[in-house]
Amino acid sequence: MTRVRPLDPGDAAAWFTLMCEGTQAHPEAFLLSFDEVAEMTPERVESALARGNTYGLFTDEGALIGHAGLHLWDLERLRHRADIGPFYLTASARGTGAAKVFLDALAEAAALAGVVWLDLWVDGENRRARAFYAREGFVEIGRRQDAIRVEGVSRDDVLMTRRLEAPGAGD
């Protein structure tokens, strides 16, 4: 079993370790490079987590095995949408159903905040992630060519979106 909650400054060391792992193993999945993450001061990490828009996926034992950003908009005309990203799980958590639990929890948090649409960008070559998001109700609605460059190599991103049901709509 796992649990999901917003990260706070007390989670800084665990989040930093996971970010270093992710940016090293899957640089195409992050906007920050490994070097940029490694240079973050503890104060900067704590400040980022204090915003409350980074969520963590924890084991029952309390180990952080995943993290994701859930970015809600303050602007009136955009409050019905939210962005997810990055969405990262440790290798040992992949293929266990934990990603679905995590994504469902993020979708529920977004819906409770009045969000109607969840958007995310995913690396165009990451077929596994794209298939997962499609199974979870996301549809591809666009492509950003040359979205990022990893070590000078251009990578495209695919924009995917999912319409959320109102909380309790299926009850």
PDB file of C-alpha atoms in Angstrom:
ATOM      1  CA  MET A   1       0.000   0.000   0.000  1.00  0.00           C
ATOM      2  CA  THR A   2       1.095   3.568  -0.599  1.00  0.00           C
ATOM      3  CA  ARG A   3      -0.009   7.002   0.485  1.00  0.00           C
ATOM      4  CA  VAL A   4       0.074  10.386  -1.233  1.00  0.00           C
ATOM      5  CA  ARG A   5       0.422  13.808   0.357  1.00  0.00           C
ATOM      6  CA  PRO A   6       1.809  17.250  -0.442  1.00  0.00           C
ATOM      7  CA  LEU A   7       5.509  17.460   0.316  1.00  0.00           C
ATOM      8  CA  ASP A   8       6.744  20.016   2.821  1.00  0.00           C
ATOM      9  CA  PRO A   9      10.168  21.384   3.778  1.00  0.00           C
ATOM     10  CA  GLY A  10      10.717  18.373   6.052  1.00  0.00           C
ATOM     11  CA  ASP A  11      10.792  16.184   2.927  1.00  0.00           C
ATOM     12  CA  ALA A  12      13.580  18.210   1.307  1.00  0.00           C
ATOM     13  CA  ALA A  13      16.370  15.635   1.628  1.00  0.00           C
ATOM     14  CA  ALA A  14      14.262  12.758   0.282  1.00  0.00           C
ATOM     15  CA  TRP A  15      12.891  14.873  -2.588  1.00  0.00           C
ATOM     16  CA  PHE A  16      16.379  16.108  -3.474  1.00  0.00           C
ATOM     17  CA  THR A  17      17.666  12.516  -3.602  1.00  0.00           C
ATOM     18  CA  LEU A  18      14.772  11.472  -5.855  1.00  0.00           C
ATOM     19  CA  MET A  19      15.279  14.478  -8.149  1.00  0.00           C
ATOM     20  CA  CYS A  20      18.973  13.670  -8.501  1.00  0.00           C
ATOM     21  CA  GLU A  21      18.096  10.047  -9.290  1.00  0.00           C
ATOM     22  CA  GLY A  22      15.472  11.024 -11.841  1.00  0.00           C
ATOM     23  CA  THR A  23      17.433  13.715 -13.642  1.00  0.00           C
ATOM     24  CA  GLN A  24      20.399  11.376 -13.929  1.00  0.00           C
ATOM     25  CA  ALA A  25      18.482   8.274 -15.055  1.00  0.00           C
ATOM     26  CA  HIS A  26      15.863  10.026 -17.222  1.00  0.00           C
ATOM     27  CA  PRO A  27      17.103  13.504 -18.170  1.00  0.00           C
ATOM     28  CA  GLU A  28      14.497  13.765 -20.932  1.00  0.00           C
ATOM     29  CA  ALA A  29      11.700  13.658 -18.349  1.00  0.00           C
ATOM     30  CA  PHE A  30      12.726  16.824 -16.513  1.00  0.00           C
ATOM     31  CA  LEU A  31      13.130  20.489 -17.379  1.00  0.00           C
ATOM     32  CA  LEU A  32      15.955  20.788 -14.841  1.00  0.00           C
ATOM     33  CA  SER A  33      19.246  19.092 -15.625  1.00  0.00           C
ATOM     34  CA  PHE A  34      21.067  16.935 -13.090  1.00  0.00           C
ATOM     35  CA  ASP A  35      23.647  19.698 -12.657  1.00  0.00           C
ATOM     36  CA  GLU A  36      20.931  22.283 -11.971  1.00  0.00           C
ATOM     37  CA  VAL A  37      19.352  20.026  -9.354  1.00  0.00           C
ATOM     38  CA  ALA A  38      22.713  19.194  -7.767  1.00  0.00           C
ATOM     39  CA  GLU A  39      23.433  22.925  -7.373  1.00  0.00           C
ATOM     40  CA  MET A  40      20.193  23.593  -5.471  1.00  0.00           C
ATOM     41  CA  THR A  41      20.799  24.777  -1.927  1.00  0.00           C
ATOM     42  CA  PRO A  42      18.834  23.180   0.908  1.00  0.00           C
ATOM     43  CA  GLU A  43      17.086  26.535   1.413  1.00  0.00           C
ATOM     44  CA  ARG A  44      15.964  26.627  -2.216  1.00  0.00           C
ATOM     45  CA  VAL A  45      14.640  23.058  -2.011  1.00  0.00           C
ATOM     46  CA  GLU A  46      12.766  23.801   1.219  1.00  0.00           C
ATOM     47  CA  SER A  47      11.327  26.985  -0.281  1.00  0.00           C
ATOM     48  CA  ALA A  48      10.114  25.106  -3.365  1.00  0.00           C
ATOM     49  CA  LEU A  49       8.430  22.430  -1.256  1.00  0.00           C
ATOM     50  CA  ALA A  50       6.823  25.033   1.021  1.00  0.00           C
ATOM     51  CA  ARG A  51       4.641  26.132  -1.922  1.00  0.00           C
ATOM     52  CA  GLY A  52       2.593  22.948  -1.492  1.00  0.00           C
ATOM     53  CA  ASN A  53       2.333  22.053  -5.180  1.00  0.00           C
ATOM     54  CA  THR A  54       4.728  19.088  -5.081  1.00  0.00           C
ATOM     55  CA  TYR A  55       3.197  15.796  -4.008  1.00  0.00           C
ATOM     56  CA  GLY A  56       4.917  12.674  -2.789  1.00  0.00           C
ATOM     57  CA  LEU A  57       4.138   8.983  -3.082  1.00  0.00           C
ATOM     58  CA  PHE A  58       5.259   7.090   0.019  1.00  0.00           C
ATOM     59  CA  THR A  59       5.513   3.453   1.018  1.00  0.00           C
ATOM     60  CA  ASP A  60       3.774   2.362   4.214  1.00  0.00           C
ATOM     61  CA  GLU A  61       7.206   2.523   5.824  1.00  0.00           C
ATOM     62  CA  GLY A  62       7.484   6.209   4.912  1.00  0.00           C
ATOM     63  CA  ALA A  63       9.999   6.003   2.061  1.00  0.00           C
ATOM     64  CA  LEU A  64       9.462   8.536  -0.734  1.00  0.00           C
ATOM     65  CA  ILE A  65       9.158   6.547  -3.987  1.00  0.00           C
ATOM     66  CA  GLY A  66       7.646   9.159  -6.273  1.00  0.00           C
ATOM     67  CA  HIS A  67       6.993  12.856  -6.670  1.00  0.00           C
ATOM     68  CA  ALA A  68       4.918  15.024  -8.958  1.00  0.00           C
ATOM     69  CA  GLY A  69       4.072  18.655  -9.398  1.00  0.00           C
ATOM     70  CA  LEU A  70       0.420  19.696  -9.451  1.00  0.00           C
ATOM     71  CA  HIS A  71       0.352  23.278 -10.645  1.00  0.00           C
ATOM     72  CA  LEU A  72      -2.934  25.100 -10.118  1.00  0.00           C
ATOM     73  CA  TRP A  73      -3.474  28.429 -11.823  1.00  0.00           C
ATOM     74  CA  ASP A  74      -4.265  31.617  -9.887  1.00  0.00           C
ATOM     75  CA  LEU A  75      -5.541  33.425 -12.974  1.00  0.00           C
ATOM     76  CA  GLU A  76      -9.344  33.438 -13.103  1.00  0.00           C
ATOM     77  CA  ARG A  77      -9.484  32.377 -16.739  1.00  0.00           C
ATOM     78  CA  LEU A  78      -7.204  29.389 -16.177  1.00  0.00           C
ATOM     79  CA  ARG A  79      -8.430  28.088 -12.817  1.00  0.00           C
ATOM     80  CA  HIS A  80     -10.345  25.288 -14.530  1.00  0.00           C
ATOM     81  CA  ARG A  81      -7.039  23.744 -15.683  1.00  0.00           C
ATOM     82  CA  ALA A  82      -3.983  22.358 -13.911  1.00  0.00           C
ATOM     83  CA  ASP A  83      -0.627  21.007 -15.049  1.00  0.00           C
ATOM     84  CA  ILE A  84       1.067  17.858 -13.814  1.00  0.00           C
ATOM     85  CA  GLY A  85       4.809  17.585 -14.032  1.00  0.00           C
ATOM     86  CA  PRO A  86       7.251  16.242 -13.518  1.00  0.00           C
ATOM     87  CA  PHE A  87       5.745  12.852 -12.635  1.00  0.00           C
ATOM     88  CA  TYR A  88       8.435  10.469 -11.439  1.00  0.00           C
ATOM     89  CA  LEU A  89       8.549   7.114  -9.666  1.00  0.00           C
ATOM     90  CA  THR A  90      11.608   5.133  -8.634  1.00  0.00           C
ATOM     91  CA  ALA A  91      12.369   2.116 -10.815  1.00  0.00           C
ATOM     92  CA  SER A  92      11.245  -0.287  -8.071  1.00  0.00           C
ATOM     93  CA  ALA A  93       7.786   1.346  -7.946  1.00  0.00           C
ATOM     94  CA  ARG A  94       7.130   1.153 -11.691  1.00  0.00           C
ATOM     95  CA  GLY A  95       4.852  -1.613 -12.911  1.00  0.00           C
ATOM     96  CA  THR A  96       3.354  -2.132  -9.438  1.00  0.00           C
ATOM     97  CA  GLY A  97       0.189  -0.067  -9.827  1.00  0.00           C
ATOM     98  CA  ALA A  98       1.690   2.725  -7.727  1.00  0.00           C
ATOM     99  CA  ALA A  99       1.673   5.160 -10.665  1.00  0.00           C
ATOM    100  CA  LYS A 100      -2.093   4.737 -11.065  1.00  0.00           C
ATOM    101  CA  VAL A 101      -2.650   5.296  -7.340  1.00  0.00           C
ATOM    102  CA  PHE A 102      -0.475   8.407  -7.510  1.00  0.00           C
ATOM    103  CA  LEU A 103      -2.120   9.835 -10.618  1.00  0.00           C
ATOM    104  CA  ASP A 104      -5.603   9.141  -9.225  1.00  0.00           C
ATOM    105  CA  ALA A 105      -4.701  11.022  -6.032  1.00  0.00           C
ATOM    106  CA  LEU A 106      -3.422  13.995  -8.037  1.00  0.00           C
ATOM    107  CA  ALA A 107      -6.588  14.006 -10.152  1.00  0.00           C
ATOM    108  CA  GLU A 108      -8.727  13.928  -6.996  1.00  0.00           C
ATOM    109  CA  ALA A 109      -6.783  16.821  -5.448  1.00  0.00           C
ATOM    110  CA  ALA A 110      -7.195  18.801  -8.665  1.00  0.00           C
ATOM    111  CA  ALA A 111     -10.925  18.072  -8.890  1.00  0.00           C
ATOM    112  CA  LEU A 112     -11.422  19.139  -5.269  1.00  0.00           C
ATOM    113  CA  ALA A 113      -9.747  22.439  -6.191  1.00  0.00           C
ATOM    114  CA  GLY A 114     -12.301  22.952  -8.973  1.00  0.00           C
ATOM    115  CA  VAL A 115     -10.067  21.842 -11.833  1.00  0.00           C
ATOM    116  CA  VAL A 116     -11.850  20.428 -14.880  1.00  0.00           C
ATOM    117  CA  TRP A 117      -8.852  19.677 -17.123  1.00  0.00           C
ATOM    118  CA  LEU A 118      -5.490  18.122 -16.243  1.00  0.00           C
ATOM    119  CA  ASP A 119      -2.671  18.780 -18.714  1.00  0.00           C
ATOM    120  CA  LEU A 120       0.793  17.298 -18.966  1.00  0.00           C
ATOM    121  CA  TRP A 121       3.743  17.193 -21.307  1.00  0.00           C
ATOM    122  CA  VAL A 122       5.522  13.892 -21.903  1.00  0.00           C
ATOM    123  CA  ASP A 123       8.622  13.094 -23.924  1.00  0.00           C
ATOM    124  CA  GLY A 124       7.525  12.112 -27.425  1.00  0.00           C
ATOM    125  CA  GLU A 125       9.695   8.995 -27.387  1.00  0.00           C
ATOM    126  CA  ASN A 126       8.482   7.734 -24.007  1.00  0.00           C
ATOM    127  CA  ARG A 127       5.978   5.200 -25.298  1.00  0.00           C
ATOM    128  CA  ARG A 128       5.509   3.542 -21.913  1.00  0.00           C
ATOM    129  CA  ALA A 129       4.499   6.793 -20.213  1.00  0.00           C
ATOM    130  CA  ARG A 130       2.282   7.847 -23.110  1.00  0.00           C
ATOM    131  CA  ALA A 131       0.508   4.470 -23.022  1.00  0.00           C
ATOM    132  CA  PHE A 132       0.034   4.758 -19.248  1.00  0.00           C
ATOM    133  CA  TYR A 133      -1.459   8.240 -19.526  1.00  0.00           C
ATOM    134  CA  ALA A 134      -3.740   7.092 -22.367  1.00  0.00           C
ATOM    135  CA  ARG A 135      -4.998   4.192 -20.210  1.00  0.00           C
ATOM    136  CA  GLU A 136      -5.744   6.753 -17.500  1.00  0.00           C
ATOM    137  CA  GLY A 137      -7.937   8.839 -19.799  1.00  0.00           C
ATOM    138  CA  PHE A 138      -5.446  11.344 -21.205  1.00  0.00           C
ATOM    139  CA  VAL A 139      -5.591  12.121 -24.917  1.00  0.00           C
ATOM    140  CA  GLU A 140      -2.864  13.596 -27.085  1.00  0.00           C
ATOM    141  CA  ILE A 141      -3.790  17.059 -28.303  1.00  0.00           C
ATOM    142  CA  GLY A 142      -0.526  18.451 -29.590  1.00  0.00           C
ATOM    143  CA  ARG A 143       3.186  18.205 -30.035  1.00  0.00           C
ATOM    144  CA  ARG A 144       5.885  20.731 -29.229  1.00  0.00           C
ATOM    145  CA  GLN A 145       8.842  20.249 -31.542  1.00  0.00           C
ATOM    146  CA  ASP A 146      12.289  20.872 -30.082  1.00  0.00           C
ATOM    147  CA  ALA A 147      10.670  21.286 -26.656  1.00  0.00           C
ATOM    148  CA  ILE A 148      13.878  20.628 -24.760  1.00  0.00           C
ATOM    149  CA  ARG A 149      17.455  19.834 -25.587  1.00  0.00           C
ATOM    150  CA  VAL A 150      19.247  17.182 -23.590  1.00  0.00           C
ATOM    151  CA  GLU A 151      22.997  17.447 -24.048  1.00  0.00           C
ATOM    152  CA  GLY A 152      22.354  19.346 -27.269  1.00  0.00           C
ATOM    153  CA  VAL A 153      19.908  16.782 -28.694  1.00  0.00           C
ATOM    154  CA  SER A 154      16.445  18.081 -29.572  1.00  0.00           C
ATOM    155  CA  ARG A 155      13.466  16.251 -28.057  1.00  0.00           C
ATOM    156  CA  ASP A 156       9.790  16.715 -28.833  1.00  0.00           C
ATOM    157  CA  ASP A 157       7.092  16.750 -26.165  1.00  0.00           C
ATOM    158  CA  VAL A 158       3.522  15.543 -26.531  1.00  0.00           C
ATOM    159  CA  LEU A 159       0.761  17.514 -24.796  1.00  0.00           C
ATOM    160  CA  MET A 160      -1.894  15.291 -23.246  1.00  0.00           C
ATOM    161  CA  THR A 161      -5.061  16.305 -21.427  1.00  0.00           C
ATOM    162  CA  ARG A 162      -7.757  14.625 -19.369  1.00  0.00           C
ATOM    163  CA  ARG A 163     -11.196  15.885 -18.426  1.00  0.00           C
ATOM    164  CA  LEU A 164     -11.961  15.300 -14.759  1.00  0.00           C
ATOM    165  CA  GLU A 165     -15.288  14.344 -13.266  1.00  0.00           C
ATOM    166  CA  ALA A 166     -16.616  16.408 -10.414  1.00  0.00           C
ATOM    167  CA  PRO A 167     -15.915  14.821  -7.008  1.00  0.00           C
ATOM    168  CA  GLY A 168     -18.658  12.318  -6.222  1.00  0.00           C
ATOM    169  CA  ALA A 169     -20.032  12.377  -9.792  1.00  0.00           C
ATOM    170  CA  GLY A 170     -19.666   8.617 -10.133  1.00  0.00           C
ATOM    171  CA  ASP A 171     -21.277   7.852  -6.761  1.00  0.00           C
TER     172      ASP A 171
END
